[in-house]
Amino acid sequence: MFYLKVYQQYILNNYLSTLGKIFAIFFSLAFVLTIFEEISFFKDIEISFIVPFLLTLLNVPSVLYEIFPFIFLISTQFFFIKLADRHELIAFKNFGLDNTKVLKLISFTTLLIGIFIIIIFYNASASMKFLYLEIKNKYTDDHKYLAAITENGIWVKDEINEEINIINAEQIEKNKLLNVDILQFDENFNLLQIIYGNEADITNNSWKIDNAIISKYDHLEKKIANLEFPTNFNYEKINSLFSNLSSLNMLELRKIKKDYESMNYSTTEINSHVQKIFSYPIYLMIMTILSATIMMNIKYDKSKVFHLIFGILLSVIIYYIHYFLGVLGKSEKIPVVVSIWMPIILLTIISSIGLIRINEK
């Protein structure tokens, strides 16, 4: 059985205690900001306060998942400030415990926590996010515009001009839907007509359907070479409906990827999202190491406000580098793997430079 030594228990207790406090602060901030946003959303709707409160609770975990790297970075800062204030790093050295051992212990702990986050916390937050979107959708005008991708292609429900359109296409290719079937109903769901088309250009909200065949209830058919079909959808909007991958757990991501592949829909964004999840524990660990090396290489006589501002500034810089490379990956300007792992590699190199003389501090 694995037993922790006394000094290891002491270091871990302090580290986890600091991490818990910083987590609680960020949770409180996220909760307050989110609930104000939800209250603002419902300001023109008569609704019980319990609804924005519930939506806030459902949405906060996914917000926290996004900022965990910066929670760990700032927590590590304050952990070392706490040790320095008590002169405990010097005491550790006197007993033969160098800075490297301290860093190994907290970085390995962060890695384990990161694995827990992607296995348990992420999947739970994704399910809560899905429920959040499902509830909130009922209070928006967009609930009458639905879209889904299945193994049978892309399905869209659209209400326009007092008509309900159920649209199915086998594939989506760039700005076009291939082999399109459109069932048009009136408001009482009485079938009005069926439109078939080999190809529909969905660049804007007025679709252009090539070689359309219109079949009405009396079975009369007519052909139109170029049919203008008004909708509430265009390629960009359809794309955005499938972009909220944070509401899908790992099993759902795997399923939707297969569905996308079956209809030749781009899986780049899914691949990017999955790569981010797999790299997440290592990302958290590197953020912890980076923060630790910075704290061990600068003077502790600076105020806590200075360290906090420095940590926030560093977090913002890292976030935008990560975001910029992520956008390049999703737009296929660079490979997805490169867009996700490049920031981690850069942070690892920077941290490694700081580790060279870490035990001399």
Short mmCIF file of C-alpha atoms in Angstrom, two decimals:
data_model
loop_
_atom_site.label_atom_id
_atom_site.label_comp_id
_atom_site.label_asym_id
_atom_site.label_seq_id
_atom_site.Cartn_x
_atom_site.Cartn_y
_atom_site.Cartn_z
CA MET A 1 0.00 0.00 0.00
CA PHE A 2 1.17 3.51 -0.83
CA TYR A 3 1.81 5.77 2.15
CA LEU A 4 2.62 9.47 2.11
CA LYS A 5 5.44 10.73 4.27
CA VAL A 6 4.67 13.40 6.84
CA TYR A 7 6.22 16.23 4.81
CA GLN A 8 4.31 15.06 1.72
CA GLN A 9 1.04 15.11 3.63
CA TYR A 10 1.83 18.59 4.92
CA ILE A 11 2.66 19.95 1.45
CA LEU A 12 -0.40 18.35 -0.14
CA ASN A 13 -2.72 19.61 2.59
CA ASN A 14 -1.45 23.14 2.08
CA TYR A 15 -1.61 22.91 -1.70
CA LEU A 16 -5.11 21.40 -1.80
CA SER A 17 -6.31 23.89 0.82
CA THR A 18 -5.06 26.81 -1.28
CA LEU A 19 -6.52 25.26 -4.43
CA GLY A 20 -9.88 24.81 -2.68
CA LYS A 21 -9.97 28.44 -1.55
CA ILE A 22 -9.09 29.81 -5.00
CA PHE A 23 -11.66 27.45 -6.55
CA ALA A 24 -14.32 28.75 -4.14
CA ILE A 25 -13.47 32.36 -5.07
CA PHE A 26 -13.69 31.66 -8.80
CA PHE A 27 -16.89 29.65 -8.31
CA SER A 28 -18.44 32.60 -6.47
CA LEU A 29 -17.35 35.06 -9.17
CA ALA A 30 -18.63 32.80 -11.95
CA PHE A 31 -21.92 32.29 -10.12
CA VAL A 32 -22.51 36.00 -9.53
CA LEU A 33 -21.61 37.01 -13.11
CA THR A 34 -23.69 34.19 -14.60
CA ILE A 35 -26.79 34.82 -12.49
CA PHE A 36 -26.71 38.53 -13.44
CA GLU A 37 -26.51 37.47 -17.08
CA GLU A 38 -29.47 35.11 -16.66
CA ILE A 39 -31.54 37.74 -14.82
CA SER A 40 -30.80 40.18 -17.65
CA PHE A 41 -31.91 37.56 -20.18
CA PHE A 42 -35.27 37.09 -18.41
CA LYS A 43 -35.87 40.77 -17.60
CA ASP A 44 -38.75 41.00 -20.10
CA ILE A 45 -40.20 37.59 -19.25
CA GLU A 46 -42.39 36.88 -16.24
CA ILE A 47 -40.62 34.00 -14.61
CA SER A 48 -39.86 32.71 -11.14
CA PHE A 49 -36.42 33.56 -9.73
CA ILE A 50 -35.80 29.83 -9.38
CA VAL A 51 -35.37 29.52 -13.18
CA PRO A 52 -32.32 31.84 -13.58
CA PHE A 53 -30.94 30.41 -10.32
CA LEU A 54 -31.26 26.85 -11.65
CA LEU A 55 -29.81 27.81 -15.04
CA THR A 56 -26.86 29.43 -13.29
CA LEU A 57 -26.13 26.26 -11.31
CA LEU A 58 -26.30 24.22 -14.52
CA ASN A 59 -24.00 26.56 -16.47
CA VAL A 60 -21.32 27.40 -13.89
CA PRO A 61 -19.51 23.99 -14.06
CA SER A 62 -18.81 24.42 -17.79
CA VAL A 63 -17.53 27.96 -17.10
CA LEU A 64 -15.22 26.62 -14.39
CA TYR A 65 -13.95 23.89 -16.72
CA GLU A 66 -12.75 26.59 -19.11
CA ILE A 67 -10.88 28.53 -16.42
CA PHE A 68 -9.40 25.61 -14.44
CA PRO A 69 -5.89 26.20 -15.94
CA PHE A 70 -5.87 29.70 -14.50
CA ILE A 71 -7.30 28.52 -11.18
CA PHE A 72 -4.32 26.16 -10.88
CA LEU A 73 -1.87 28.84 -11.97
CA ILE A 74 -3.06 31.37 -9.37
CA SER A 75 -3.44 28.67 -6.68
CA THR A 76 0.19 27.65 -7.16
CA GLN A 77 1.24 31.27 -6.84
CA PHE A 78 -0.49 31.68 -3.49
CA PHE A 79 0.72 28.28 -2.31
CA PHE A 80 4.35 29.39 -2.70
CA ILE A 81 3.62 32.82 -1.22
CA LYS A 82 2.21 31.01 1.83
CA LEU A 83 5.34 28.84 2.14
CA ALA A 84 7.60 31.87 1.71
CA ASP A 85 5.73 33.92 4.32
CA ARG A 86 6.32 31.14 6.83
CA HIS A 87 9.94 30.61 5.67
CA GLU A 88 9.04 26.97 5.11
CA LEU A 89 10.99 26.58 1.85
CA ILE A 90 14.17 27.36 3.79
CA ALA A 91 13.14 24.91 6.50
CA PHE A 92 12.53 22.22 3.87
CA LYS A 93 16.04 22.76 2.46
CA ASN A 94 17.56 22.44 5.92
CA PHE A 95 15.99 18.99 6.18
CA GLY A 96 17.22 17.96 2.72
CA LEU A 97 13.97 18.64 0.87
CA ASP A 98 14.79 20.71 -2.21
CA ASN A 99 12.40 22.70 -4.41
CA THR A 100 12.34 20.01 -7.08
CA LYS A 101 10.72 17.51 -4.72
CA VAL A 102 8.07 20.02 -3.72
CA LEU A 103 7.36 20.79 -7.36
CA LYS A 104 7.20 17.10 -8.35
CA LEU A 105 4.67 16.42 -5.61
CA ILE A 106 2.25 19.24 -6.49
CA SER A 107 2.60 18.78 -10.27
CA PHE A 108 1.86 15.04 -10.02
CA THR A 109 -1.12 15.84 -7.80
CA THR A 110 -2.35 18.34 -10.41
CA LEU A 111 -2.03 15.67 -13.11
CA LEU A 112 -4.19 13.28 -11.08
CA ILE A 113 -6.75 16.00 -10.45
CA GLY A 114 -6.72 16.78 -14.20
CA ILE A 115 -7.50 13.14 -15.03
CA PHE A 116 -10.38 13.24 -12.53
CA ILE A 117 -11.64 16.45 -14.13
CA ILE A 118 -11.84 15.03 -17.67
CA ILE A 119 -13.33 11.68 -16.57
CA ILE A 120 -15.86 12.88 -14.00
CA PHE A 121 -16.17 16.67 -13.91
CA TYR A 122 -16.19 17.26 -17.69
CA ASN A 123 -18.84 14.64 -18.43
CA ALA A 124 -21.02 15.90 -15.57
CA SER A 125 -20.64 19.54 -16.65
CA ALA A 126 -21.43 18.59 -20.28
CA SER A 127 -24.67 16.90 -19.22
CA MET A 128 -25.57 19.95 -17.11
CA LYS A 129 -24.75 22.26 -20.02
CA PHE A 130 -27.02 20.23 -22.30
CA LEU A 131 -29.86 20.52 -19.79
CA TYR A 132 -29.12 24.25 -19.45
CA LEU A 133 -29.41 24.78 -23.22
CA GLU A 134 -32.55 22.63 -23.39
CA ILE A 135 -34.32 24.66 -20.67
CA LYS A 136 -33.18 28.05 -21.94
CA ASN A 137 -34.19 27.17 -25.49
CA LYS A 138 -37.82 27.09 -24.35
CA TYR A 139 -37.66 30.79 -23.54
CA THR A 140 -36.16 31.91 -26.84
CA ASP A 141 -37.62 32.43 -30.28
CA ASP A 142 -35.07 29.95 -31.63
CA HIS A 143 -36.91 26.94 -30.20
CA LYS A 144 -38.89 26.69 -33.44
CA TYR A 145 -35.65 26.30 -35.39
CA LEU A 146 -34.20 22.88 -34.74
CA ALA A 147 -31.37 20.99 -36.40
CA ALA A 148 -29.67 17.66 -35.90
CA ILE A 149 -27.14 15.43 -37.63
CA THR A 150 -27.81 11.68 -37.56
CA GLU A 151 -26.67 8.65 -39.53
CA ASN A 152 -29.53 9.49 -41.94
CA GLY A 153 -28.09 12.91 -42.73
CA ILE A 154 -28.85 16.43 -41.59
CA TRP A 155 -32.36 17.31 -40.38
CA VAL A 156 -33.70 20.84 -40.00
CA LYS A 157 -37.07 22.04 -38.73
CA ASP A 158 -37.85 25.59 -39.82
CA GLU A 159 -40.97 27.74 -39.33
CA ILE A 160 -41.37 30.63 -41.77
CA ASN A 161 -44.30 32.45 -43.39
CA GLU A 162 -46.78 30.43 -41.29
CA GLU A 163 -45.40 27.22 -42.78
CA ILE A 164 -43.38 24.43 -41.18
CA ASN A 165 -40.55 22.94 -43.21
CA ILE A 166 -38.94 19.61 -42.36
CA ILE A 167 -35.68 19.47 -44.32
CA ASN A 168 -33.47 16.44 -44.82
CA ALA A 169 -30.19 16.24 -46.78
CA GLU A 170 -27.83 13.32 -47.24
CA GLN A 171 -24.64 15.36 -47.09
CA ILE A 172 -23.31 18.85 -46.56
CA GLU A 173 -20.40 19.96 -48.69
CA LYS A 174 -18.96 23.45 -48.21
CA ASN A 175 -21.97 25.77 -48.67
CA LYS A 176 -24.23 23.16 -50.24
CA LEU A 177 -26.67 20.47 -49.16
CA LEU A 178 -26.81 17.39 -51.39
CA ASN A 179 -29.91 15.32 -52.17
CA VAL A 180 -32.41 17.51 -50.36
CA ASP A 181 -35.99 16.60 -49.40
CA ILE A 182 -38.29 19.31 -47.99
CA LEU A 183 -41.71 18.53 -46.52
CA GLN A 184 -43.88 21.64 -46.19
CA PHE A 185 -46.78 21.71 -43.70
CA ASP A 186 -49.25 24.34 -42.62
CA GLU A 187 -49.58 25.38 -38.97
CA ASN A 188 -51.87 22.41 -38.31
CA PHE A 189 -49.31 20.02 -39.82
CA ASN A 190 -51.34 19.34 -42.95
CA LEU A 191 -48.97 18.41 -45.76
CA LEU A 192 -48.82 21.10 -48.45
CA GLN A 193 -46.09 19.88 -50.76
CA ILE A 194 -42.81 18.00 -51.02
CA ILE A 195 -39.75 19.50 -52.70
CA TYR A 196 -36.88 17.36 -53.99
CA GLY A 197 -33.54 18.72 -55.14
CA ASN A 198 -30.13 17.34 -56.11
CA GLU A 199 -28.30 20.31 -54.63
CA ALA A 200 -29.12 23.39 -52.55
CA ASP A 201 -26.83 26.40 -52.19
CA ILE A 202 -27.28 27.56 -48.57
CA THR A 203 -24.82 30.47 -48.60
CA ASN A 204 -27.59 32.82 -47.45
CA ASN A 205 -31.17 32.54 -46.14
CA SER A 206 -32.59 32.29 -49.64
CA TRP A 207 -31.56 28.81 -50.76
CA LYS A 208 -31.03 28.08 -54.43
CA ILE A 209 -32.18 24.55 -55.25
CA ASP A 210 -31.04 23.09 -58.57
CA ASN A 211 -33.44 20.93 -60.59
CA ALA A 212 -36.16 21.07 -57.96
CA ILE A 213 -39.15 18.77 -58.26
CA ILE A 214 -42.32 19.92 -56.45
CA SER A 215 -44.94 17.30 -55.63
CA LYS A 216 -48.25 18.50 -54.15
CA TYR A 217 -50.99 16.68 -52.33
CA ASP A 218 -52.85 16.05 -55.60
CA HIS A 219 -49.75 14.22 -56.90
CA LEU A 220 -49.09 16.76 -59.63
CA GLU A 221 -45.39 17.37 -60.15
CA LYS A 222 -43.53 20.25 -61.71
CA LYS A 223 -39.85 20.86 -62.26
CA ILE A 224 -38.03 24.13 -61.62
CA ALA A 225 -34.42 24.47 -62.77
CA ASN A 226 -33.49 27.07 -60.13
CA LEU A 227 -35.87 27.35 -57.18
CA GLU A 228 -35.49 30.19 -54.66
CA PHE A 229 -36.47 28.76 -51.25
CA PRO A 230 -36.72 31.19 -48.26
CA THR A 231 -35.58 29.90 -44.83
CA ASN A 232 -34.31 31.13 -41.49
CA PHE A 233 -31.06 29.21 -42.05
CA ASN A 234 -27.83 29.67 -43.92
CA TYR A 235 -24.56 27.75 -43.83
CA GLU A 236 -23.13 29.85 -41.01
CA LYS A 237 -26.21 29.41 -38.80
CA ILE A 238 -26.40 25.65 -39.43
CA ASN A 239 -22.71 25.43 -38.59
CA SER A 240 -23.21 27.32 -35.32
CA LEU A 241 -25.98 24.96 -34.21
CA PHE A 242 -23.46 22.14 -34.00
CA SER A 243 -20.59 24.15 -32.52
CA ASN A 244 -21.54 23.95 -28.82
CA LEU A 245 -19.58 20.78 -28.18
CA SER A 246 -19.20 21.58 -24.48
CA SER A 247 -22.72 20.20 -23.98
CA LEU A 248 -21.70 16.74 -25.22
CA ASN A 249 -19.99 14.12 -23.08
CA MET A 250 -17.30 11.80 -24.43
CA LEU A 251 -19.73 9.11 -25.63
CA GLU A 252 -21.91 11.69 -27.37
CA LEU A 253 -18.86 13.26 -29.02
CA ARG A 254 -17.85 9.86 -30.37
CA LYS A 255 -21.36 9.23 -31.73
CA ILE A 256 -21.76 12.63 -33.34
CA LYS A 257 -18.34 12.29 -34.99
CA LYS A 258 -19.51 9.07 -36.66
CA ASP A 259 -22.69 10.82 -37.77
CA TYR A 260 -20.70 13.71 -39.22
CA GLU A 261 -18.40 11.33 -41.08
CA SER A 262 -21.35 9.39 -42.50
CA MET A 263 -22.58 12.53 -44.29
CA ASN A 264 -19.19 14.03 -45.16
CA TYR A 265 -19.59 16.87 -42.65
CA SER A 266 -16.33 18.35 -41.34
CA THR A 267 -15.16 16.79 -38.06
CA THR A 268 -12.32 19.28 -37.57
CA GLU A 269 -14.02 21.08 -34.68
CA ILE A 270 -14.85 17.79 -32.95
CA ASN A 271 -11.28 16.56 -33.36
CA SER A 272 -10.02 19.83 -31.91
CA HIS A 273 -12.39 19.57 -28.95
CA VAL A 274 -11.43 15.95 -28.22
CA GLN A 275 -7.72 16.77 -28.45
CA LYS A 276 -8.25 19.59 -25.95
CA ILE A 277 -9.92 17.18 -23.54
CA PHE A 278 -7.13 14.59 -23.80
CA SER A 279 -4.43 17.23 -23.37
CA TYR A 280 -6.22 18.89 -20.44
CA PRO A 281 -4.47 17.09 -17.53
CA ILE A 282 -1.05 17.81 -19.04
CA TYR A 283 -2.08 21.42 -19.66
CA LEU A 284 -3.06 21.81 -16.00
CA MET A 285 0.19 20.23 -14.86
CA ILE A 286 2.28 22.52 -17.10
CA MET A 287 0.40 25.57 -15.81
CA THR A 288 1.24 24.48 -12.26
CA ILE A 289 4.92 23.96 -13.11
CA LEU A 290 5.07 27.29 -14.96
CA SER A 291 3.56 29.14 -12.01
CA ALA A 292 5.90 27.38 -9.57
CA THR A 293 9.04 28.18 -11.58
CA ILE A 294 8.03 31.81 -11.91
CA MET A 295 7.38 32.08 -8.17
CA MET A 296 10.73 30.45 -7.38
CA ASN A 297 12.58 32.77 -9.71
CA ILE A 298 11.20 36.11 -8.53
CA LYS A 299 11.45 37.83 -5.18
CA TYR A 300 8.70 37.22 -2.64
CA ASP A 301 8.94 40.72 -1.19
CA LYS A 302 6.41 41.92 -3.76
CA SER A 303 2.84 42.47 -2.53
CA LYS A 304 0.15 39.83 -2.96
CA VAL A 305 -1.69 42.26 -5.24
CA PHE A 306 1.37 42.34 -7.53
CA HIS A 307 1.46 38.54 -7.71
CA LEU A 308 -2.29 38.39 -8.37
CA ILE A 309 -2.14 40.95 -11.17
CA PHE A 310 0.90 39.20 -12.63
CA GLY A 311 -0.94 35.86 -12.54
CA ILE A 312 -4.04 37.30 -14.20
CA LEU A 313 -1.95 39.02 -16.89
CA LEU A 314 -0.07 35.80 -17.58
CA SER A 315 -3.37 33.88 -17.73
CA VAL A 316 -4.80 36.32 -20.28
CA ILE A 317 -1.70 36.05 -22.51
CA ILE A 318 -1.75 32.24 -22.38
CA TYR A 319 -5.50 32.20 -23.06
CA TYR A 320 -5.19 34.30 -26.21
CA ILE A 321 -2.25 32.29 -27.52
CA HIS A 322 -4.28 29.12 -26.95
CA TYR A 323 -7.37 30.71 -28.53
CA PHE A 324 -5.49 32.04 -31.58
CA LEU A 325 -3.87 28.68 -32.34
CA GLY A 326 -7.22 26.95 -31.72
CA VAL A 327 -8.91 29.14 -34.33
CA LEU A 328 -6.14 28.34 -36.82
CA GLY A 329 -6.69 24.64 -36.15
CA LYS A 330 -10.49 24.79 -36.54
CA SER A 331 -10.12 26.75 -39.77
CA GLU A 332 -7.62 24.09 -40.94
CA LYS A 333 -4.84 26.65 -41.42
CA ILE A 334 -2.64 24.39 -39.31
CA PRO A 335 -3.17 20.74 -38.21
CA VAL A 336 -5.52 20.29 -35.24
CA VAL A 337 -2.87 18.40 -33.26
CA VAL A 338 -0.41 21.27 -33.72
CA SER A 339 -3.00 23.90 -32.68
CA ILE A 340 -3.72 22.09 -29.40
CA TRP A 341 -0.26 20.85 -28.42
CA MET A 342 1.87 23.79 -29.59
CA PRO A 343 0.90 26.08 -26.65
CA ILE A 344 1.60 23.21 -24.22
CA ILE A 345 5.01 22.58 -25.81
CA LEU A 346 5.86 26.31 -25.65
CA LEU A 347 4.83 26.49 -21.98
CA THR A 348 6.88 23.35 -21.29
CA ILE A 349 9.97 24.91 -22.86
CA ILE A 350 9.53 28.13 -20.87
CA SER A 351 9.01 26.15 -17.66
CA SER A 352 12.08 24.01 -18.36
CA ILE A 353 14.24 27.13 -18.61
CA GLY A 354 12.99 28.23 -15.21
CA LEU A 355 13.70 24.80 -13.71
CA ILE A 356 17.44 24.94 -14.45
CA ARG A 357 18.38 26.81 -11.27
CA ILE A 358 15.27 26.14 -9.23
CA ASN A 359 17.15 24.54 -6.32
CA GLU A 360 19.43 27.55 -5.96
CA LYS A 361 16.51 29.76 -4.95
#
